[in-house]
mmCIF file of C-alpha atoms and ligand atoms in Angstrom:
data_model
loop_
_atom_site.group_PDB
_atom_site.id
_atom_site.type_symbol
_atom_site.label_atom_id
_atom_site.label_comp_id
_atom_site.label_asym_id
_atom_site.label_seq_id
_atom_site.Cartn_x
_atom_site.Cartn_y
_atom_site.Cartn_z
ATOM 1 C CA UNK A 292 236.778 19.073 166.101
ATOM 2 C CA UNK A 293 239.384 18.731 163.551
ATOM 3 C CA UNK A 294 238.571 15.723 161.325
ATOM 4 C CA UNK A 295 241.544 14.041 159.666
ATOM 5 C CA UNK A 296 242.760 13.531 156.817
ATOM 6 C CA UNK A 297 242.278 17.295 155.611
ATOM 7 C CA UNK A 298 241.409 17.344 151.971
ATOM 8 C CA UNK A 299 243.223 20.346 150.327
ATOM 9 C CA UNK A 300 243.269 19.292 146.669
ATOM 10 C CA UNK A 301 240.238 20.965 145.246
ATOM 11 C CA UNK A 302 241.661 21.424 141.822
ATOM 12 C CA UNK A 303 241.885 17.696 141.286
ATOM 13 C CA UNK A 304 238.224 17.337 142.454
ATOM 14 C CA UNK A 305 235.885 18.652 144.910
ATOM 15 C CA UNK A 306 233.545 16.784 147.420
ATOM 16 C CA UNK A 307 229.950 16.923 146.315
ATOM 17 C CA UNK A 308 228.022 19.804 148.089
ATOM 18 C CA UNK A 309 225.449 17.996 150.229
ATOM 19 C CA UNK A 310 222.859 20.390 148.755
ATOM 20 C CA UNK A 311 223.756 19.191 145.173
ATOM 21 C CA UNK A 312 223.360 15.371 146.379
ATOM 22 C CA UNK A 313 219.903 16.477 147.847
ATOM 23 C CA UNK A 314 219.027 17.977 144.351
ATOM 24 C CA UNK A 315 220.163 14.577 142.624
ATOM 25 C CA UNK A 316 218.464 12.254 144.846
ATOM 26 C CA UNK A 317 215.108 12.000 143.196
ATOM 27 C CA UNK A 318 216.864 11.337 139.752
ATOM 28 C CA UNK A 319 218.718 8.374 141.336
ATOM 29 C CA UNK A 320 215.490 7.112 142.623
ATOM 30 C CA UNK A 321 211.960 7.393 141.811
ATOM 31 C CA UNK A 322 212.332 9.775 138.663
ATOM 32 C CA UNK A 323 214.883 7.648 136.740
ATOM 33 C CA UNK A 324 213.354 8.191 133.457
ATOM 34 C CA UNK A 325 215.248 8.833 130.124
ATOM 35 C CA UNK A 326 214.980 12.219 129.125
ATOM 36 C CA UNK A 327 214.691 10.999 125.476
ATOM 37 C CA UNK A 328 211.531 9.168 126.140
ATOM 38 C CA UNK A 329 208.826 11.279 124.698
ATOM 39 C CA UNK A 330 205.758 8.755 125.360
ATOM 40 C CA UNK A 331 205.324 9.151 129.017
ATOM 41 C CA UNK A 332 205.752 11.075 132.197
ATOM 42 C CA UNK A 333 209.007 9.648 133.293
ATOM 43 C CA UNK A 334 210.413 10.913 130.113
ATOM 44 C CA UNK A 335 208.991 14.218 130.490
ATOM 45 C CA UNK A 336 210.103 14.551 134.180
ATOM 46 C CA UNK A 337 213.594 13.745 133.142
ATOM 47 C CA UNK A 338 213.713 16.200 130.272
ATOM 48 C CA UNK A 339 212.377 19.004 132.453
ATOM 49 C CA UNK A 340 215.096 18.229 134.862
ATOM 50 C CA UNK A 341 217.770 18.131 132.017
ATOM 51 C CA UNK A 342 216.435 21.444 130.757
ATOM 52 C CA UNK A 343 216.697 23.115 134.091
ATOM 53 C CA UNK A 344 220.286 21.954 134.429
ATOM 54 C CA UNK A 345 221.002 23.472 131.155
ATOM 55 C CA UNK A 346 219.591 26.798 132.149
ATOM 56 C CA UNK A 347 221.706 26.782 135.357
ATOM 57 C CA UNK A 348 224.668 26.026 133.561
ATOM 58 C CA UNK A 349 224.031 28.793 130.955
ATOM 59 C CA UNK A 350 223.451 31.300 133.706
ATOM 60 C CA UNK A 351 226.657 30.656 135.422
ATOM 61 C CA UNK A 352 228.781 31.800 132.282
ATOM 62 C CA UNK A 353 225.933 34.229 131.232
ATOM 63 C CA UNK A 354 225.487 32.315 127.928
ATOM 64 C CA UNK A 355 222.655 33.902 125.644
ATOM 65 C CA UNK A 356 220.655 30.596 125.686
ATOM 66 C CA UNK A 357 220.517 27.300 127.364
ATOM 67 C CA UNK A 358 220.615 25.740 123.901
ATOM 68 C CA UNK A 359 224.180 26.834 123.550
ATOM 69 C CA UNK A 360 225.053 24.005 126.421
ATOM 70 C CA UNK A 361 225.931 20.466 125.282
ATOM 71 C CA UNK A 362 226.202 17.959 127.785
ATOM 72 C CA UNK A 363 229.278 15.505 127.695
ATOM 73 C CA UNK A 364 230.977 12.961 130.031
ATOM 74 C CA UNK A 365 233.428 15.549 131.455
ATOM 75 C CA UNK A 366 235.652 18.392 130.276
ATOM 76 C CA UNK A 367 238.162 15.819 128.666
ATOM 77 C CA UNK A 368 235.346 14.795 126.275
ATOM 78 C CA UNK A 369 234.305 18.673 125.804
ATOM 79 C CA UNK A 370 238.011 19.535 125.027
ATOM 80 C CA UNK A 371 238.374 16.754 122.322
ATOM 81 C CA UNK A 372 234.941 17.783 121.032
ATOM 82 C CA UNK A 373 235.728 21.227 120.513
ATOM 83 C CA UNK A 374 239.240 20.779 119.082
ATOM 84 C CA UNK A 375 238.428 17.749 116.897
ATOM 85 C CA UNK A 376 234.931 18.718 116.160
ATOM 86 C CA UNK A 377 236.315 22.131 114.898
ATOM 87 C CA UNK A 378 239.395 20.836 113.097
ATOM 88 C CA UNK A 379 237.220 18.075 111.023
ATOM 89 C CA UNK A 380 234.580 20.716 110.291
ATOM 90 C CA UNK A 381 236.989 23.561 108.962
ATOM 91 C CA UNK A 382 239.677 21.644 107.345
ATOM 92 C CA UNK A 383 239.000 22.862 104.056
ATOM 93 C CA UNK A 384 239.447 26.354 105.460
ATOM 94 C CA UNK A 385 242.852 25.832 106.948
ATOM 95 C CA UNK A 386 244.772 23.349 109.188
ATOM 96 C CA UNK A 387 246.421 25.610 111.835
ATOM 97 C CA UNK A 388 245.501 25.572 115.438
ATOM 98 C CA UNK A 389 247.013 27.750 118.074
ATOM 99 C CA UNK A 390 247.262 26.865 121.731
ATOM 100 C CA UNK A 391 249.731 27.102 124.759
ATOM 101 C CA UNK A 392 252.131 25.000 126.511
ATOM 102 C CA UNK A 393 250.535 24.933 129.970
ATOM 103 C CA UNK A 394 247.090 23.601 128.845
ATOM 104 C CA UNK A 395 245.735 20.454 130.265
ATOM 105 C CA UNK A 396 246.642 17.137 128.624
ATOM 106 C CA UNK A 397 243.095 16.937 127.151
ATOM 107 C CA UNK A 398 244.116 19.754 124.699
ATOM 108 C CA UNK A 399 247.669 18.981 124.383
ATOM 109 C CA UNK A 400 247.252 15.430 123.467
ATOM 110 C CA UNK A 401 244.150 16.208 121.214
ATOM 111 C CA UNK A 402 246.319 18.493 119.457
ATOM 112 C CA UNK A 403 249.092 16.031 119.211
ATOM 113 C CA UNK A 404 246.602 13.636 117.356
ATOM 114 C CA UNK A 405 245.497 15.935 115.233
ATOM 115 C CA UNK A 406 249.007 16.737 114.234
ATOM 116 C CA UNK A 407 249.200 13.077 113.080
ATOM 117 C CA UNK A 408 246.191 13.872 110.872
ATOM 118 C CA UNK A 409 248.211 16.563 109.155
ATOM 119 C CA UNK A 410 247.004 19.736 111.191
ATOM 120 C CA UNK A 411 249.747 22.361 112.403
ATOM 121 C CA UNK A 412 249.808 23.292 116.041
ATOM 122 C CA UNK A 413 251.510 26.280 117.340
ATOM 123 C CA UNK A 414 252.400 25.884 121.174
ATOM 124 C CA UNK A 415 252.894 29.532 122.480
ATOM 125 C CA UNK A 416 255.273 30.041 125.248
ATOM 126 C CA UNK A 417 253.847 31.692 128.750
ATOM 127 C CA UNK A 418 255.965 34.240 130.987
ATOM 128 C CA UNK A 419 257.508 33.194 134.254
ATOM 129 C CA UNK A 420 253.916 33.402 135.729
ATOM 130 C CA UNK A 421 252.252 31.359 133.170
ATOM 131 C CA UNK A 422 250.603 33.968 131.166
ATOM 132 C CA UNK A 423 250.127 34.164 127.467
ATOM 133 C CA UNK A 424 250.798 37.506 125.819
ATOM 134 C CA UNK A 425 247.581 38.193 123.785
ATOM 135 C CA UNK A 426 250.229 39.900 121.160
ATOM 136 C CA UNK A 427 251.821 36.342 120.598
ATOM 137 C CA UNK A 428 248.447 35.068 119.985
ATOM 138 C CA UNK A 429 247.946 37.643 117.434
ATOM 139 C CA UNK A 430 251.421 37.192 115.897
ATOM 140 C CA UNK A 431 250.990 33.412 115.451
ATOM 141 C CA UNK A 432 247.893 33.808 113.372
ATOM 142 C CA UNK A 433 248.345 32.743 109.892
ATOM 143 C CA UNK A 434 245.826 32.481 106.927
ATOM 144 C CA UNK A 435 245.455 28.904 107.629
ATOM 145 C CA UNK A 436 244.225 29.330 111.267
ATOM 146 C CA UNK A 437 240.957 27.790 112.196
ATOM 147 C CA UNK A 438 241.054 27.696 115.909
ATOM 148 C CA UNK A 439 242.580 29.373 118.990
ATOM 149 C CA UNK A 440 242.408 27.259 122.147
ATOM 150 C CA UNK A 441 243.724 28.833 125.479
ATOM 151 C CA UNK A 442 242.552 27.870 129.077
ATOM 152 C CA UNK A 443 240.799 30.202 131.435
ATOM 153 C CA UNK A 444 243.005 29.227 134.619
ATOM 154 C CA UNK A 445 245.593 26.731 135.184
ATOM 155 C CA UNK A 446 244.972 23.685 137.490
ATOM 156 C CA UNK A 447 248.499 23.524 138.759
ATOM 157 C CA UNK A 448 249.485 27.174 139.387
ATOM 158 C CA UNK A 449 246.305 28.879 139.377
ATOM 159 C CA UNK A 450 247.208 31.605 136.813
ATOM 160 C CA UNK A 451 244.349 33.219 135.027
ATOM 161 C CA UNK A 452 244.929 33.964 131.238
ATOM 162 C CA UNK A 453 243.902 37.357 129.588
ATOM 163 C CA UNK A 454 240.959 35.655 127.996
ATOM 164 C CA UNK A 455 238.642 38.742 127.153
ATOM 165 C CA UNK A 456 241.835 40.238 125.274
ATOM 166 C CA UNK A 457 242.292 37.026 123.244
ATOM 167 C CA UNK A 458 238.645 36.813 122.397
ATOM 168 C CA UNK A 459 238.885 40.399 120.871
ATOM 169 C CA UNK A 460 241.829 39.263 118.806
ATOM 170 C CA UNK A 461 239.950 36.042 117.609
ATOM 171 C CA UNK A 462 236.968 37.967 116.685
ATOM 172 C CA UNK A 463 238.663 40.776 114.892
ATOM 173 C CA UNK A 464 240.442 37.904 112.885
ATOM 174 C CA UNK A 465 237.388 35.881 112.313
ATOM 175 C CA UNK A 466 238.808 32.880 114.205
ATOM 176 C CA UNK A 467 237.078 30.583 116.258
ATOM 177 C CA UNK A 468 238.092 30.804 120.053
ATOM 178 C CA UNK A 469 237.877 27.908 122.437
ATOM 179 C CA UNK A 470 238.580 27.972 126.132
ATOM 180 C CA UNK A 471 238.903 25.337 128.625
ATOM 181 C CA UNK A 472 237.319 27.146 131.756
ATOM 182 C CA UNK A 473 237.188 23.923 133.970
ATOM 183 C CA UNK A 474 239.373 25.747 136.713
ATOM 184 C CA UNK A 475 237.629 29.133 136.362
ATOM 185 C CA UNK A 476 233.903 28.359 136.251
ATOM 186 C CA UNK A 477 232.297 28.945 139.669
ATOM 187 C CA UNK A 478 235.590 30.445 141.071
ATOM 188 C CA UNK A 479 235.725 33.633 139.172
ATOM 189 C CA UNK A 480 232.963 35.461 137.263
ATOM 190 C CA UNK A 481 232.598 34.400 133.606
ATOM 191 C CA UNK A 482 230.419 36.618 131.208
ATOM 192 C CA UNK A 483 230.039 35.536 127.736
ATOM 193 C CA UNK A 484 228.274 38.517 126.699
ATOM 194 C CA UNK A 485 231.337 40.346 127.162
ATOM 195 C CA UNK A 486 233.915 37.846 126.692
ATOM 196 C CA UNK A 487 234.248 36.667 122.914
ATOM 197 C CA UNK A 488 234.420 32.930 123.552
ATOM 198 C CA UNK A 489 232.934 30.494 120.892
ATOM 199 C CA UNK A 490 233.277 27.203 122.558
ATOM 200 C CA UNK A 491 234.035 26.735 126.340
ATOM 201 C CA UNK A 492 234.649 23.330 128.377
ATOM 202 C CA UNK A 493 233.247 22.973 131.805
ATOM 203 C CA UNK A 494 233.131 20.061 134.241
ATOM 204 C CA UNK A 495 230.781 19.251 137.117
ATOM 205 C CA UNK A 496 233.303 17.905 139.635
ATOM 206 C CA UNK A 497 235.525 20.942 139.807
ATOM 207 C CA UNK A 498 232.645 22.774 141.333
ATOM 208 C CA UNK A 499 231.168 20.593 144.041
ATOM 209 C CA UNK A 500 229.131 18.720 141.320
ATOM 210 C CA UNK A 501 229.314 14.883 140.475
ATOM 211 C CA UNK A 502 232.121 13.302 138.503
ATOM 212 C CA UNK A 503 231.369 12.003 134.767
ATOM 213 C CA UNK A 504 229.370 14.978 133.685
ATOM 214 C CA UNK A 505 230.733 18.029 131.806
ATOM 215 C CA UNK A 506 229.379 20.538 129.014
ATOM 216 C CA UNK A 507 230.557 22.068 125.897
ATOM 217 C CA UNK A 508 229.294 25.777 125.582
ATOM 218 C CA UNK A 509 228.832 26.407 121.659
ATOM 219 C CA UNK A 510 228.026 29.914 120.667
ATOM 220 C CA UNK A 511 224.813 29.903 118.589
ATOM 221 C CA UNK A 512 224.990 33.045 116.629
ATOM 222 C CA UNK A 513 227.695 35.173 115.090
ATOM 223 C CA UNK A 514 229.458 32.960 114.234
ATOM 224 C CA UNK A 515 227.350 29.948 113.224
ATOM 225 C CA UNK A 516 229.573 27.233 114.253
ATOM 226 C CA UNK A 517 229.992 23.765 112.576
ATOM 227 C CA UNK A 518 231.139 20.947 114.752
ATOM 228 C CA UNK A 519 231.685 17.439 113.809
ATOM 229 C CA UNK A 520 230.522 14.967 116.549
ATOM 230 C CA UNK A 521 233.147 12.402 118.078
ATOM 231 C CA UNK A 522 230.155 10.022 118.925
ATOM 232 C CA UNK A 523 227.423 8.872 116.909
ATOM 233 C CA UNK A 524 224.140 7.211 117.694
ATOM 234 C CA UNK A 525 220.718 8.305 118.696
ATOM 235 C CA UNK A 526 221.311 12.127 117.627
ATOM 236 C CA UNK A 527 221.055 13.376 121.301
ATOM 237 C CA UNK A 528 221.958 17.017 121.959
ATOM 238 C CA UNK A 529 221.129 18.064 118.415
ATOM 239 C CA UNK A 530 223.420 15.400 116.938
ATOM 240 C CA UNK A 531 226.325 16.844 118.544
ATOM 241 C CA UNK A 532 226.612 14.288 121.117
ATOM 242 C CA UNK A 533 224.799 10.889 120.913
ATOM 243 C CA UNK A 534 224.272 8.920 124.197
ATOM 244 C CA UNK A 535 221.572 8.600 126.787
ATOM 245 C CA UNK A 536 221.832 11.761 128.965
ATOM 246 C CA UNK A 537 223.177 11.429 132.551
ATOM 247 C CA UNK A 538 220.005 13.034 134.332
ATOM 248 C CA UNK A 539 221.289 12.858 137.914
ATOM 249 C CA UNK A 540 224.493 14.018 136.971
ATOM 250 C CA UNK A 541 223.013 17.067 134.922
ATOM 251 C CA UNK A 542 220.633 17.913 137.761
ATOM 252 C CA UNK A 543 223.796 17.898 140.185
ATOM 253 C CA UNK A 544 225.867 19.904 137.972
ATOM 254 C CA UNK A 545 223.145 22.537 137.149
ATOM 255 C CA UNK A 546 222.403 22.770 140.919
ATOM 256 C CA UNK A 547 226.322 23.170 141.698
ATOM 257 C CA UNK A 548 226.500 25.882 139.043
ATOM 258 C CA UNK A 549 223.564 27.620 140.779
ATOM 259 C CA UNK A 550 225.163 27.497 144.058
ATOM 260 C CA UNK A 551 228.464 28.624 142.652
ATOM 261 C CA UNK A 552 226.906 31.525 140.808
ATOM 262 C CA UNK A 553 224.993 32.665 143.805
ATOM 263 C CA UNK A 554 227.604 32.458 146.518
ATOM 264 C CA UNK A 555 230.567 33.426 144.187
ATOM 265 C CA UNK A 556 231.441 36.896 145.409
ATOM 266 C CA UNK A 557 231.489 35.580 149.290
ATOM 267 C CA UNK A 558 233.344 32.327 148.237
ATOM 268 C CA UNK A 559 235.775 34.067 146.316
ATOM 269 C CA UNK A 560 236.633 36.584 149.359
ATOM 270 C CA UNK A 561 236.784 33.681 151.839
ATOM 271 C CA UNK A 562 238.891 31.474 149.628
ATOM 272 C CA UNK A 563 241.289 34.098 148.925
ATOM 273 C CA UNK A 564 241.610 34.824 152.471
ATOM 274 C CA UNK A 565 242.547 31.356 153.455
ATOM 275 C CA UNK A 566 244.896 30.919 150.594
ATOM 276 C CA UNK A 567 246.678 34.088 151.477
ATOM 277 C CA UNK A 568 246.669 32.822 155.322
ATOM 278 C CA UNK A 569 248.143 29.571 154.261
ATOM 279 C CA UNK A 570 250.898 31.389 152.112
ATOM 280 C CA UNK A 571 251.792 34.059 154.504
ATOM 281 C CA UNK A 572 251.681 31.488 157.367
ATOM 282 C CA UNK A 573 254.271 29.241 155.506
ATOM 283 C CA UNK A 574 256.645 32.002 154.229
ATOM 284 C CA UNK A 575 256.674 33.539 157.629
ATOM 285 C CA UNK A 576 257.981 30.453 159.315
ATOM 286 C CA UNK A 577 260.238 28.906 156.497
ATOM 287 C CA UNK A 578 262.761 30.576 154.355
ATOM 288 C CA UNK A 579 263.607 29.491 150.832
ATOM 289 C CA UNK A 580 259.894 29.113 149.703
ATOM 290 C CA UNK A 581 259.106 30.330 146.090
ATOM 291 C CA UNK A 582 255.612 30.971 144.805
ATOM 292 C CA UNK A 583 254.743 29.441 141.498
ATOM 293 C CA UNK A 584 252.217 31.142 139.226
ATOM 294 C CA UNK A 585 250.962 34.797 139.003
ATOM 295 C CA UNK A 586 251.007 36.600 142.705
ATOM 296 C CA UNK A 587 247.554 38.354 141.789
ATOM 297 C CA UNK A 588 246.041 36.880 138.556
ATOM 298 C CA UNK A 589 245.242 33.524 140.220
ATOM 299 C CA UNK A 590 242.048 31.748 140.970
ATOM 300 C CA UNK A 591 241.235 32.134 144.823
ATOM 301 C CA UNK A 592 242.122 29.098 146.880
ATOM 302 C CA UNK A 593 245.174 27.826 144.710
ATOM 303 C CA UNK A 594 248.461 27.987 145.929
ATOM 304 C CA UNK A 595 251.767 26.246 144.406
ATOM 305 C CA UNK A 596 255.008 26.400 146.434
ATOM 306 C CA UNK A 597 258.329 25.322 146.142
ATOM 307 C CA UNK A 598 260.257 24.266 149.274
ATOM 308 C CA UNK A 599 263.813 24.594 148.246
ATOM 309 C CA UNK A 600 266.221 21.600 149.572
ATOM 310 C CA UNK A 601 263.118 19.314 150.096
ATOM 311 C CA UNK A 602 262.043 16.566 147.823
ATOM 312 C CA UNK A 603 258.458 17.054 147.117
ATOM 313 C CA UNK A 604 257.554 13.219 147.255
ATOM 314 C CA UNK A 605 259.106 13.111 150.766
ATOM 315 C CA UNK A 606 257.228 15.809 152.064
ATOM 316 C CA UNK A 607 253.930 14.337 150.910
ATOM 317 C CA UNK A 608 254.900 11.164 152.586
ATOM 318 C CA UNK A 609 255.306 13.140 155.653
ATOM 319 C CA UNK A 610 252.187 15.012 155.397
ATOM 320 C CA UNK A 611 249.964 11.836 155.974
ATOM 321 C CA UNK A 612 247.110 13.842 157.406
ATOM 322 C CA UNK A 613 246.930 16.350 154.558
ATOM 323 C CA UNK A 614 245.775 15.649 150.995
ATOM 324 C CA UNK A 615 247.713 17.716 148.649
ATOM 325 C CA UNK A 616 249.549 17.117 145.477
ATOM 326 C CA UNK A 617 252.974 17.612 143.780
ATOM 327 C CA UNK A 618 252.634 18.810 140.317
ATOM 328 C CA UNK A 619 249.376 18.160 138.459
ATOM 329 C CA UNK A 620 247.078 15.411 139.932
ATOM 330 C CA UNK A 621 246.581 14.087 136.749
ATOM 331 C CA UNK A 622 250.592 13.432 136.166
ATOM 332 C CA UNK A 623 251.604 12.814 139.644
ATOM 333 C CA UNK A 624 251.854 9.109 138.760
ATOM 334 C CA UNK A 625 255.276 10.100 136.739
ATOM 335 C CA UNK A 626 258.386 11.517 138.275
ATOM 336 C CA UNK A 627 258.979 13.803 135.349
ATOM 337 C CA UNK A 628 259.096 17.412 136.661
ATOM 338 C CA UNK A 629 255.596 19.021 135.785
ATOM 339 C CA UNK A 630 255.525 20.384 132.346
ATOM 340 C CA UNK A 631 253.735 23.462 133.690
ATOM 341 C CA UNK A 632 256.295 24.306 135.949
ATOM 342 C CA UNK A 633 259.116 23.875 133.180
ATOM 343 C CA UNK A 634 256.997 26.071 130.873
ATOM 344 C CA UNK A 635 257.343 28.911 133.470
ATOM 345 C CA UNK A 636 261.008 28.395 133.880
ATOM 346 C CA UNK A 637 261.220 26.517 137.123
ATOM 347 C CA UNK A 638 264.300 24.137 136.714
ATOM 348 C CA UNK A 639 263.727 20.338 137.425
ATOM 349 C CA UNK A 640 265.339 20.563 140.966
ATOM 350 C CA UNK A 641 263.000 23.202 142.203
ATOM 351 C CA UNK A 642 259.992 21.689 140.417
ATOM 352 C CA UNK A 643 260.598 18.450 142.423
ATOM 353 C CA UNK A 644 260.084 20.504 145.739
ATOM 354 C CA UNK A 645 256.823 21.776 144.697
ATOM 355 C CA UNK A 646 253.373 21.288 146.337
ATOM 356 C CA UNK A 647 250.137 22.262 145.144
ATOM 357 C CA UNK A 648 247.610 23.351 147.868
ATOM 358 C CA UNK A 649 243.928 23.919 146.635
ATOM 359 C CA UNK A 650 241.693 25.306 149.541
ATOM 360 C CA UNK A 651 237.875 24.832 148.674
ATOM 361 C CA UNK A 652 234.541 25.325 150.078
ATOM 362 C CA UNK A 653 234.575 23.061 152.893
ATOM 363 C CA UNK A 654 238.050 23.858 154.176
ATOM 364 C CA UNK A 655 238.180 26.069 157.326
ATOM 365 C CA UNK A 656 240.835 28.545 158.959
ATOM 366 C CA UNK A 657 241.360 25.832 161.720
ATOM 367 C CA UNK A 658 242.461 23.523 158.793
ATOM 368 C CA UNK A 659 244.678 26.145 157.446
ATOM 369 C CA UNK A 660 246.288 26.423 160.756
ATOM 370 C CA UNK A 661 246.943 22.708 161.007
ATOM 371 C CA UNK A 662 248.343 22.456 157.389
ATOM 372 C CA UNK A 663 250.795 25.251 158.473
ATOM 373 C CA UNK A 664 252.069 23.641 161.309
ATOM 374 C CA UNK A 665 252.316 20.260 159.641
ATOM 375 C CA UNK A 666 254.032 21.422 156.637
ATOM 376 C CA UNK A 667 256.520 23.581 158.699
ATOM 377 C CA UNK A 668 257.330 20.451 161.045
ATOM 378 C CA UNK A 669 258.020 18.428 158.026
ATOM 379 C CA UNK A 670 260.036 20.830 155.653
ATOM 380 C CA UNK A 671 262.234 21.669 158.975
ATOM 381 C CA UNK A 672 262.825 17.993 159.720
ATOM 382 C CA UNK A 673 263.804 17.254 156.003
ATOM 383 C CA UNK A 674 266.060 20.343 155.774
ATOM 384 C CA UNK A 675 267.849 18.962 158.804
ATOM 385 C CA UNK A 676 268.814 16.064 156.590
ATOM 386 C CA UNK A 677 269.866 18.093 153.664
ATOM 387 C CA UNK A 678 273.559 18.772 153.289
ATOM 388 C CA UNK A 679 272.803 21.525 150.697
ATOM 389 C CA UNK A 680 270.594 23.215 153.055
ATOM 390 C CA UNK A 681 273.285 23.134 155.781
ATOM 391 C CA UNK A 682 275.842 24.418 153.241
ATOM 392 C CA UNK A 683 273.648 27.267 152.409
ATOM 393 C CA UNK A 684 273.164 28.135 155.946
ATOM 394 C CA UNK A 685 276.833 28.394 156.294
ATOM 395 C CA UNK A 686 276.971 31.018 153.632
ATOM 396 C CA UNK A 687 278.415 28.743 150.888
ATOM 397 C CA UNK A 688 277.247 29.782 147.491
ATOM 398 C CA UNK A 689 276.028 26.459 146.017
ATOM 399 C CA UNK A 690 276.296 27.642 142.501
ATOM 400 C CA UNK A 691 280.219 28.333 142.963
ATOM 401 C CA UNK A 692 280.596 24.466 143.856
ATOM 402 C CA UNK A 693 282.350 22.222 141.355
ATOM 403 C CA UNK A 694 280.588 18.844 141.767
ATOM 404 C CA UNK A 695 282.682 15.966 141.149
ATOM 405 C CA UNK A 696 281.205 13.352 138.521
ATOM 406 C CA UNK A 697 281.839 10.431 140.513
HETATM 407 N N1 PLP B 72 240.709 20.842 131.781
HETATM 408 C C1 PLP B 72 241.468 21.235 133.036
HETATM 409 C C2 PLP B 72 241.913 22.615 132.944
HETATM 410 C C3 PLP B 72 241.354 20.371 134.062
HETATM 411 O O1 PLP B 72 241.903 20.742 135.191
HETATM 412 C C4 PLP B 72 240.811 19.167 134.129
HETATM 413 C C5 PLP B 72 240.734 18.165 135.331
HETATM 414 O O2 PLP B 72 241.838 18.239 135.901
HETATM 415 C C6 PLP B 72 240.160 18.820 132.756
HETATM 416 C C7 PLP B 72 240.187 19.683 131.809
HETATM 417 C C8 PLP B 72 239.680 17.471 132.673
HETATM 418 O O3 PLP B 72 238.412 17.410 133.215
HETATM 419 P P1 PLP B 72 237.325 16.073 133.501
HETATM 420 O O4 PLP B 72 238.124 15.454 134.787
HETATM 421 O O5 PLP B 72 235.962 16.558 133.492
HETATM 422 O O6 PLP B 72 237.383 15.181 132.285
#
């Protein structure tokens, strides 16, 4: 039986995997100790659970050691810690940071903040698929550059960046490289032995773990990396992030990483299949549908489509039984066209017709069929009300029309 509403917004957040909740339960109940309590077994049990979580997370990204994982409250904090922590530590060496235009706001707003402190930031362009050219990264490097920050995959359009190639350039030039891998971790393989990233942001709630817990991977050797903390206090996490550790959250995050790691090949196949079924189903039944993002270099499950002649918000209102979003979930409160779609050259009119579908672990083929049917029905209904669509059907070239201003 199909259970409504259908959740298909898994890039915004994911439901907790029941296996993750099972792993967390003891630490929400009888094993409630503070991982920093060294004088009794409650503390030791909590500390052991935290260290297991650290190991599970390190394994997902093939880090050299669990010691390279610093726990945070989520990827927003990890991004802030990476950018500000490096900027403040290395400002005597230089004041230039390189990033790109479709990063998450946690990166873009941290960069804006650092600009107010006197740092200079280059925001690189992306191509029509949202991909950064590694050679544009190389060209932007100056003798003042201290950090490059490029995301692994975009939450809105799913495009995967050429992270290994950018890592090679960063290493060759001796510049630190941070990568926000929130949308890639647990969805595509990440190998920090072959990919030369120095700092990596991760988040629990994007891979079927709990909210409010994240991590920053910080490479331990080659280079030795200094990081000024954002939060001062009890000296937890080797002084890089003070604050009592969220033990159940870390246990859940760790378990989620282990499951994602173990099931990655199967899940990649299944979600790619469901996403393609959704895309093909919609494109076969509707005309004037455009794919946003890269056709192949994209994370499984992620699909962003523009339905020409249909207001995205009206479509969302019609799709009451389907939870999807228009633009990024983080910015969908504003009616500005998505900055990510703007960066890939989608005009404001088409951007306002865009819907993001994100298929996840708990979606089924039956749900995809339901979503296809619902979207086709509502797009067709809304287009019947659109004079522009009618004109196009009559063969009128909309670009040739001189619209009156009044
Ligand atoms: N970075 C990216 C690419 C994201 O998609 C998100 C969440 O949408 C974040 C960072 C923020 O993560 P968190 O919710 O853990 O703060």
